[in-house]
Coordinates of C-alpha atoms and ligand atoms in Angstrom, one line a residue:
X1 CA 0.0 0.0 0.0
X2 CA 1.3 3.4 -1.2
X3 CA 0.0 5.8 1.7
X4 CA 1.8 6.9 4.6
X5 CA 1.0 5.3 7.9
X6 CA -0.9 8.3 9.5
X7 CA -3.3 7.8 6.4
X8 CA -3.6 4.4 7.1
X9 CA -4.5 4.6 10.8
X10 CA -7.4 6.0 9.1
X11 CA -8.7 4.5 6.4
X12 CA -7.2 0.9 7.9
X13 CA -9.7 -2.2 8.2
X14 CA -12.6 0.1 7.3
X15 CA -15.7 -2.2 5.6
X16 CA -16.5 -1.2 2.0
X17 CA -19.5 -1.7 -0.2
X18 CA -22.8 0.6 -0.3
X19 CA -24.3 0.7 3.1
X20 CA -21.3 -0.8 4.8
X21 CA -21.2 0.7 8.5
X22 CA -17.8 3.0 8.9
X23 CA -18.0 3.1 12.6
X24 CA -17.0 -0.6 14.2
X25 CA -19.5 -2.5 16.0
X26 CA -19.2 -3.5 19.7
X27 CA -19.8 -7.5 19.4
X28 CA -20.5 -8.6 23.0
X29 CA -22.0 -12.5 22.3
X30 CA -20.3 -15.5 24.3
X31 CA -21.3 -17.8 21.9
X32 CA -22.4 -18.8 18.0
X33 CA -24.5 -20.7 16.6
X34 CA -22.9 -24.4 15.4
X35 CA -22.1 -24.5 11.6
X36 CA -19.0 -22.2 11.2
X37 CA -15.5 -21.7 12.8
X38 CA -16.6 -19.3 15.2
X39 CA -18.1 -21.4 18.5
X40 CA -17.5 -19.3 21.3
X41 CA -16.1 -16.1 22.4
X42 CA -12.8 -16.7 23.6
X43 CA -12.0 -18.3 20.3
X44 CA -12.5 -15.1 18.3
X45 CA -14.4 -11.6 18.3
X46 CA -15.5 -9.3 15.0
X47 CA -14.2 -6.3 17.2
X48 CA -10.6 -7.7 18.3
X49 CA -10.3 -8.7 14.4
X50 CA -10.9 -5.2 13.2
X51 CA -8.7 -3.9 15.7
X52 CA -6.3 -6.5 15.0
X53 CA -6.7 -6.1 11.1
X54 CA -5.2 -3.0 11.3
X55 CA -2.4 -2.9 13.8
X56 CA -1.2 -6.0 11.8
X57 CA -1.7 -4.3 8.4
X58 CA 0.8 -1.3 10.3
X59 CA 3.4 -3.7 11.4
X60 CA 3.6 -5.8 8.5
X61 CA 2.7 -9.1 10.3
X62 CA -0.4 -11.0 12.2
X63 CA -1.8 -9.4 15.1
X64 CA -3.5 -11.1 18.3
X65 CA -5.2 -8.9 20.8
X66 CA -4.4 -9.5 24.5
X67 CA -6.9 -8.3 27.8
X68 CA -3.4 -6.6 28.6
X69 CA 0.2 -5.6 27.4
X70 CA 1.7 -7.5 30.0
X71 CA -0.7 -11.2 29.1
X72 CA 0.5 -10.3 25.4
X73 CA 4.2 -10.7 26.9
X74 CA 3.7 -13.6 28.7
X75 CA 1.8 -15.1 25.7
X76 CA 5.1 -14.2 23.6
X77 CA 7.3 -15.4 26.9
X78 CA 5.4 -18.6 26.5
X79 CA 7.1 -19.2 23.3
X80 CA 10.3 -20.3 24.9
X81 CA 11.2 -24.1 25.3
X82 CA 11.1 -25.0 29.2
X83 CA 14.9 -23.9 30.6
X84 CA 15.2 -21.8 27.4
X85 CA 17.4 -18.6 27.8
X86 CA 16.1 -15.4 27.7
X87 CA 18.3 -11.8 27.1
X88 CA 16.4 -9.0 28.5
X89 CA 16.7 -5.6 29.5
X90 CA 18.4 -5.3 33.4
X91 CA 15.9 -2.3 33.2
X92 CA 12.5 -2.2 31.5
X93 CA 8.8 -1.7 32.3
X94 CA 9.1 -3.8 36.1
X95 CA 5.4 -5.4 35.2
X96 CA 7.5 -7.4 32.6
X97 CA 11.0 -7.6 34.9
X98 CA 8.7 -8.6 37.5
X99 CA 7.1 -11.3 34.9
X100 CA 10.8 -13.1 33.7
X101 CA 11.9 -12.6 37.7
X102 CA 8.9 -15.0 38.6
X103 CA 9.5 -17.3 35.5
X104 CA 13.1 -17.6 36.3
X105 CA 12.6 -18.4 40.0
X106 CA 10.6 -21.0 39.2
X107 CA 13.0 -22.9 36.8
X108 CA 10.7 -22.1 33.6
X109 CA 13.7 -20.1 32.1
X110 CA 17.2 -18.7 32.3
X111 CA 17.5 -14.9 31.6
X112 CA 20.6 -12.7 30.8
X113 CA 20.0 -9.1 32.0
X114 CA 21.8 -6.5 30.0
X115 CA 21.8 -3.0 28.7
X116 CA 20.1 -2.9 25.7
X117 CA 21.5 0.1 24.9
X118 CA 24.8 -1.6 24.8
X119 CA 24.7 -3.5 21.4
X120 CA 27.6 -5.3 21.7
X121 CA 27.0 -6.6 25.0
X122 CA 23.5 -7.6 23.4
X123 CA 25.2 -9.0 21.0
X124 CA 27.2 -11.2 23.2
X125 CA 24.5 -11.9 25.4
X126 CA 22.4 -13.3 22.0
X127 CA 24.7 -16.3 21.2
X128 CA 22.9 -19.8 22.2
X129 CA 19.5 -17.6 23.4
X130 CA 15.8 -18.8 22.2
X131 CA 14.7 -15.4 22.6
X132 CA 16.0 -11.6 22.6
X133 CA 13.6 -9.1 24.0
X134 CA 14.2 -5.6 23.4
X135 CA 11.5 -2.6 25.1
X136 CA 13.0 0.6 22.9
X137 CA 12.5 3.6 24.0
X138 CA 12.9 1.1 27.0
X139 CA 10.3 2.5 30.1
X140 CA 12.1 4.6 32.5
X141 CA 15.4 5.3 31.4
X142 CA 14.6 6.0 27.6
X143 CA 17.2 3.6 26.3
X144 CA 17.4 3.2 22.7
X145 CA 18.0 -0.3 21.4
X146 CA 19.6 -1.4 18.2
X147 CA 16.6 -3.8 16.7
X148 CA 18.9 -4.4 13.1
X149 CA 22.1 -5.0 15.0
X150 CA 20.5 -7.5 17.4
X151 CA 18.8 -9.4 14.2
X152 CA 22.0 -9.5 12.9
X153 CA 23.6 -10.7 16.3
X154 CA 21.2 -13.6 17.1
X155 CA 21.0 -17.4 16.6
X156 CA 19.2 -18.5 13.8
X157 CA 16.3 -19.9 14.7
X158 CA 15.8 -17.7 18.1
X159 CA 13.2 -14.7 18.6
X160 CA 13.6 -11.0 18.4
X161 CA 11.1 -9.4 20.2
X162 CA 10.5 -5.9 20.7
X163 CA 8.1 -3.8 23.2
X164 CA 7.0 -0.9 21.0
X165 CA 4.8 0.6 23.6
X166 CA 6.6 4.3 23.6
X167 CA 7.3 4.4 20.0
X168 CA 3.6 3.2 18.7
X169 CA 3.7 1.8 15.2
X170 CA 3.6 5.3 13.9
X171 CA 7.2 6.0 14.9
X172 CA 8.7 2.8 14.6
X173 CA 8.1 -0.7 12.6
X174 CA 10.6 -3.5 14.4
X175 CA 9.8 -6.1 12.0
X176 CA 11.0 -4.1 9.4
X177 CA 14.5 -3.7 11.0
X178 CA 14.3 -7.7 11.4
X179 CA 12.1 -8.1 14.6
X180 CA 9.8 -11.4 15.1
X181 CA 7.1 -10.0 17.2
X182 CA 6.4 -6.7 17.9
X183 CA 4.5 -6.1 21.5
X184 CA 2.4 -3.2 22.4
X185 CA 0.8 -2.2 25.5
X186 CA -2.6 -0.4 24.0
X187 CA -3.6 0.7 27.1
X188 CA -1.2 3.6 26.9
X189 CA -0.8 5.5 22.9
X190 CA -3.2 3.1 21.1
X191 CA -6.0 3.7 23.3
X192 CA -4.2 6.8 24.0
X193 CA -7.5 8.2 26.7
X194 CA -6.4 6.3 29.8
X195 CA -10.0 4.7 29.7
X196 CA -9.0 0.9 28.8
X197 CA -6.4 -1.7 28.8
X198 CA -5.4 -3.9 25.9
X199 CA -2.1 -5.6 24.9
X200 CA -1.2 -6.9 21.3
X201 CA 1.7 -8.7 19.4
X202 CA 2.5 -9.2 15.9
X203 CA 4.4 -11.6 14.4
X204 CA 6.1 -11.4 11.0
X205 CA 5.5 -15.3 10.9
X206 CA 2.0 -16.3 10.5
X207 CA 2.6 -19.9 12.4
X208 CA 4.0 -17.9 15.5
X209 CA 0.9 -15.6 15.2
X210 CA -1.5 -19.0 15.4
X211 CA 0.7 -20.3 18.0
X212 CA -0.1 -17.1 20.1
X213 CA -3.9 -17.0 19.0
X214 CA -3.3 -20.8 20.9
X215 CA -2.1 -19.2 23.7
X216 CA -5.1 -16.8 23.8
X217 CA -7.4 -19.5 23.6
X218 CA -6.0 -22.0 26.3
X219 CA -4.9 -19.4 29.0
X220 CA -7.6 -17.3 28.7
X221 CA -6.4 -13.3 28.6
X222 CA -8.8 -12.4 26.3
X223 CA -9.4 -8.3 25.8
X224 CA -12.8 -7.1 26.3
X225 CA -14.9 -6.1 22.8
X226 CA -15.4 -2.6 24.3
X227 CA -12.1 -2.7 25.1
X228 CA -10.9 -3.6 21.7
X229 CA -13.9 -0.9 19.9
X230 CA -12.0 1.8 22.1
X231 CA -8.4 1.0 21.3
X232 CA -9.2 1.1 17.2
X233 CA -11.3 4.5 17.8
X234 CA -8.5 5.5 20.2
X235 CA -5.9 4.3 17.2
X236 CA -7.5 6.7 14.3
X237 CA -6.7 9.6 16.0
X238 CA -2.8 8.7 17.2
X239 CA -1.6 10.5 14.2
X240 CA -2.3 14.3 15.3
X241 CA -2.3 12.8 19.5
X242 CA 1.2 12.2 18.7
X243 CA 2.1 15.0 16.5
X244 CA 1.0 17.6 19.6
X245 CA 2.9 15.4 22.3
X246 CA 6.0 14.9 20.4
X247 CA 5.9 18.8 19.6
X248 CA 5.4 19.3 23.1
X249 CA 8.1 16.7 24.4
X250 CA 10.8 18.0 22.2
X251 CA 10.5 21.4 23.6
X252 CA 10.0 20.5 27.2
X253 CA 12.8 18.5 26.9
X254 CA 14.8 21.4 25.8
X255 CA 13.8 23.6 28.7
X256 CA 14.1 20.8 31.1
X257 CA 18.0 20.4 30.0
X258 CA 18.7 23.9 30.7
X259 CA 16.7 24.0 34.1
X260 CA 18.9 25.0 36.9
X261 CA 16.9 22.0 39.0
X262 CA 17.5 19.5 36.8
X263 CA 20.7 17.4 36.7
X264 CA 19.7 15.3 33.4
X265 CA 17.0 14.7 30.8
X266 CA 17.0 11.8 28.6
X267 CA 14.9 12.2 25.8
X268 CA 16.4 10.4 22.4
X269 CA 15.4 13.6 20.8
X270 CA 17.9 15.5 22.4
X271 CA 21.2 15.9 20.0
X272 CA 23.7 14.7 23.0
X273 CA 21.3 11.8 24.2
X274 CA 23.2 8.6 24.0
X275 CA 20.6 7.2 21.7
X276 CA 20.0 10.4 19.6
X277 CA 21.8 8.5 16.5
X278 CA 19.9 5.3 16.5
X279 CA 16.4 6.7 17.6
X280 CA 17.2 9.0 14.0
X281 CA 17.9 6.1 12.0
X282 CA 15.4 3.7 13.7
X283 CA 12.4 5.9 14.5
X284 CA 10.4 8.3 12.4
X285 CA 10.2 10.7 15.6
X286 CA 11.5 10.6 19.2
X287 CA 7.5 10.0 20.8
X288 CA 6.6 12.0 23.7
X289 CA 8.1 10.1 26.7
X290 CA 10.8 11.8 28.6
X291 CA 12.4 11.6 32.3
X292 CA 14.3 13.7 34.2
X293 CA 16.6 14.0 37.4
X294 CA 16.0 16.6 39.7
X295 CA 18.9 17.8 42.2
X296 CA 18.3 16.9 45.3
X297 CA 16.5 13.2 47.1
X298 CA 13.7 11.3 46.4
X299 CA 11.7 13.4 48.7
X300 CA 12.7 16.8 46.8
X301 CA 11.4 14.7 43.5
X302 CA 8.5 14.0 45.6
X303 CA 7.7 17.2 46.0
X304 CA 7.5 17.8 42.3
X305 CA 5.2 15.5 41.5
X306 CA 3.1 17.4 44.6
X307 CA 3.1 20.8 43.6
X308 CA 2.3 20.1 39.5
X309 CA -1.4 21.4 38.7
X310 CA -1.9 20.9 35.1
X311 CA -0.3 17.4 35.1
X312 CA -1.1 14.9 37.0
X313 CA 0.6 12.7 39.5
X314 CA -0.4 9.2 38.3
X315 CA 0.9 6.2 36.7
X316 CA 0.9 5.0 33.2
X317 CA 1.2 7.0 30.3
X318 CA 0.2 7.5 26.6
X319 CA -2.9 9.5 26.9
X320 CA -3.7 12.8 26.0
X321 CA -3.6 13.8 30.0
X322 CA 0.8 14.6 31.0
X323 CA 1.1 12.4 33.7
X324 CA 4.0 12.5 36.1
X325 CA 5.4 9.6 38.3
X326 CA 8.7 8.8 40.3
X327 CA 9.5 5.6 39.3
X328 CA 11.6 4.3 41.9
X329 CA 9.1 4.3 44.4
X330 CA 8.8 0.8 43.0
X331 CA 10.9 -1.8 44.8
X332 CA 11.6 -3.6 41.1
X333 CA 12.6 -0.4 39.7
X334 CA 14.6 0.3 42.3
X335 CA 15.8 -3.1 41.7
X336 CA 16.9 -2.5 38.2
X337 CA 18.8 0.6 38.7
X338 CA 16.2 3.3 38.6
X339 CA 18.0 6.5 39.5
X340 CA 16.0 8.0 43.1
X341 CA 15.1 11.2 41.8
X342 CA 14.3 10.4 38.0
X343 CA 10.8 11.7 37.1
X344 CA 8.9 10.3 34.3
X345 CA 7.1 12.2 32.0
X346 CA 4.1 11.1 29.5
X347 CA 3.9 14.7 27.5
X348 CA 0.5 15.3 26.7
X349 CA -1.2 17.1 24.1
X350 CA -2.3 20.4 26.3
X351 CA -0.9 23.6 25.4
X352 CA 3.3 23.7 26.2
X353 CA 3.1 26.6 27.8
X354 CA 0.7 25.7 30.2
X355 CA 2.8 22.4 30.8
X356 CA 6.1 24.4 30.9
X357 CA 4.9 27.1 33.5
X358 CA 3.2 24.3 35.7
X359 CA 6.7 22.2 35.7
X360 CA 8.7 25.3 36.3
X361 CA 6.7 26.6 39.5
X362 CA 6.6 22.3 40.2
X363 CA 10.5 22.1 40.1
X364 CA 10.7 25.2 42.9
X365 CA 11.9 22.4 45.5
X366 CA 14.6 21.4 44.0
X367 CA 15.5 24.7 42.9
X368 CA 16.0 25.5 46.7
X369 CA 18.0 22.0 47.3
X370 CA 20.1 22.5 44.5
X371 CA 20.9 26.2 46.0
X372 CA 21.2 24.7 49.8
X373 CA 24.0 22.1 48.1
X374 CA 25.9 25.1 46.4
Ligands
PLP1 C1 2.5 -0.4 30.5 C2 3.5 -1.2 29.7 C3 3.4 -2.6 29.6 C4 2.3 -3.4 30.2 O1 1.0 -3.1 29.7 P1 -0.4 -3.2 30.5 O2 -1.3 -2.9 29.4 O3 -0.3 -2.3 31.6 O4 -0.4 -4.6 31.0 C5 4.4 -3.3 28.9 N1 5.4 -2.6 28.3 C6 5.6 -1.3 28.4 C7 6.8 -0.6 27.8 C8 4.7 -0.5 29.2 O5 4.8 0.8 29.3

């Protein structure tokens, strides 16, 4: 198809034919009547397809539709033979460190933590692995990973998997650069409203899309049909969500770096951001996730998240609402090397001056503490 992908997540999986409804029902029945393929509802929905139709048709591959992000990971995890080795980012969204911690402690499988920003050490981690599992931009830290050079470093035969969630498949297409399966959480820049979960993966190999669809129908983590109606109509409009945030991102970014509070910003957008070259090659923007260490202690960060007005102090991220969060009050992510007073930041699409004012009266606190230390 010749159009560009913002066209796409429009006119994407939309029926045709005279009379042909452009709006996608909500199909909420448990079961069928006998006589086709379709017997019950966990083995298949008309809403999860059309949302799956078009995700898939974005990524180039077969999507399945997950009640989560983190049940689409452990359907992917579940890929790997029993005592299969894993290499994994030391520091990624702690739902899915959390996830191979519990798999490993239990024998299930082996995992090799490293810095996925480190392709070489990737590289050496890859050698004799069933699976590699990349999350770029990983979640805190912003870590770009280098999805071609890990393809190129890998076993035959193994899985390269990459978490997508930050980039969204406007930004960035892993199977193009040689990824398996591409994971999303839709419960953050797909649904994009913070009104729903969802999880999906695509696979570039339609046998490891029915093996998932399997998975989906054994275990059980079916998505809900509203769920599904509300992360395609959520999906139609990422193209201009995104454009705002980014815009937004990029500039607060800026401002952030030269913030006498602030001691670092990662953001790949940011020329002297250690994964400024790859993010340009790899990605067709830089999103609009950012963090940010303020001077001072966790309770000076603390503070910040306090005082903000026009964002919000909450978790998750992706909507159109900034949301604020100090990561490291989670034990995992303190765990996996989650600096104390890094701040992360899901840019929304409100005005940036608004958002810039409301983080520069926020960051007063550690103003003060970064005075009191001079
Ligand atoms: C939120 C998130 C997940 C988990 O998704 P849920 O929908 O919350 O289960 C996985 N990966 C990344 C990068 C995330 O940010």
């Amino acid at each position: 198809m010749a159009e560009r992908v913002e066209t796409r997540l429009v006119t994407g999986g939309r029926a045709h034919g005279p009379g042909a409804p452009l709006g996608q029902s909500v199909t909420m029945s448990s079961t069928y009547r006998l006589g086709a393929e379709l017997e019950y509802g966990r083995d298949g929905n008309a809403t999860w397809a059309a949302l799956e139709g078009v995700i898939g048709e974005l990524e180039g591959g077969d999507a399945v539709a997950f009640g989560s992000g983190l049940a689409a990971c452990a359907a992917v995890l579940d890929a790997v033979p029993g005592g299969g080795t894993v290499v994994a980012p030391r520091s990624a969204y702690h739902g899915f460190t959390d996830q191979l911690r519990a798999r490993e402690s239990v024998g299930r499988l082996t995992v090799r933590w490293v810095d996925i920003a480190d392709a070489q050490a990737v590289a050496e981690a890859a050698s004799g692995a069933a699976m590699v599992w990349l999350e770029t931009p990983s979640n805190p830290l912003m870590a770009i990973a280098d999805i071609a050079a890990a393809d190129a470093a890998r076993d035959p035969g193994s899985l390269l998997v990459v978490d997508s969630t930050f980039a969204t498949p406007l930004l960035q297409r892993p199977i193009e650069h040689g990824a398996d399966i591409v994971v999303h959480s839709a419960t953050k820049y797909i649904g994009g409203h913070a009104d729903l979960l969802l999880g999906l993966a695509i696979c570039r190999d339609p046998g490891a899309a029915e093996a998932l669809w399997e998975v989906r129908h054994r275990e059980g983590a079916i998505p809900g049909s509203l769920e599904a109606f509300l992360a395609l109509r959520g999906l139609r409009t990422l193209g201009v969500r995104l454009e705002r945030a980014q815009s937004n991102a990029g500039e607060l970014a800026a401002r952030l770096d030269a913030h006498p509070a602030v001691s670092r910003v990662r953001y790949p957008g940011l020329a002297d951001d250690p994964g400024h070259a790859v993010a340009s090659r790899q990605m067709d923007g830089y999103g609009a996730m950012l963090s940010f260490e303020t001077l001072g202690d966790a309770a000076t960060a603390d503070a910040v998240c306090e005082r903000v007005r026009v964002i919000t102090a909450a978790t998750s991220l992706g909507g159109i609402e900034s949301l604020i969060e100090r990561r490291a009050r989670y034990a995992s992510e303190r765990l996996s090397g989650t600096p104390p007073t890094l701040l992360r930041l899901s840019v929304g699409i409100e005005h940036v001056e608004d958002l810039w004012s409301d983080l520069d009266q926020a960051l007063q606190p550690a103003v003060s503490s970064g005075a009191a230390a001079r």
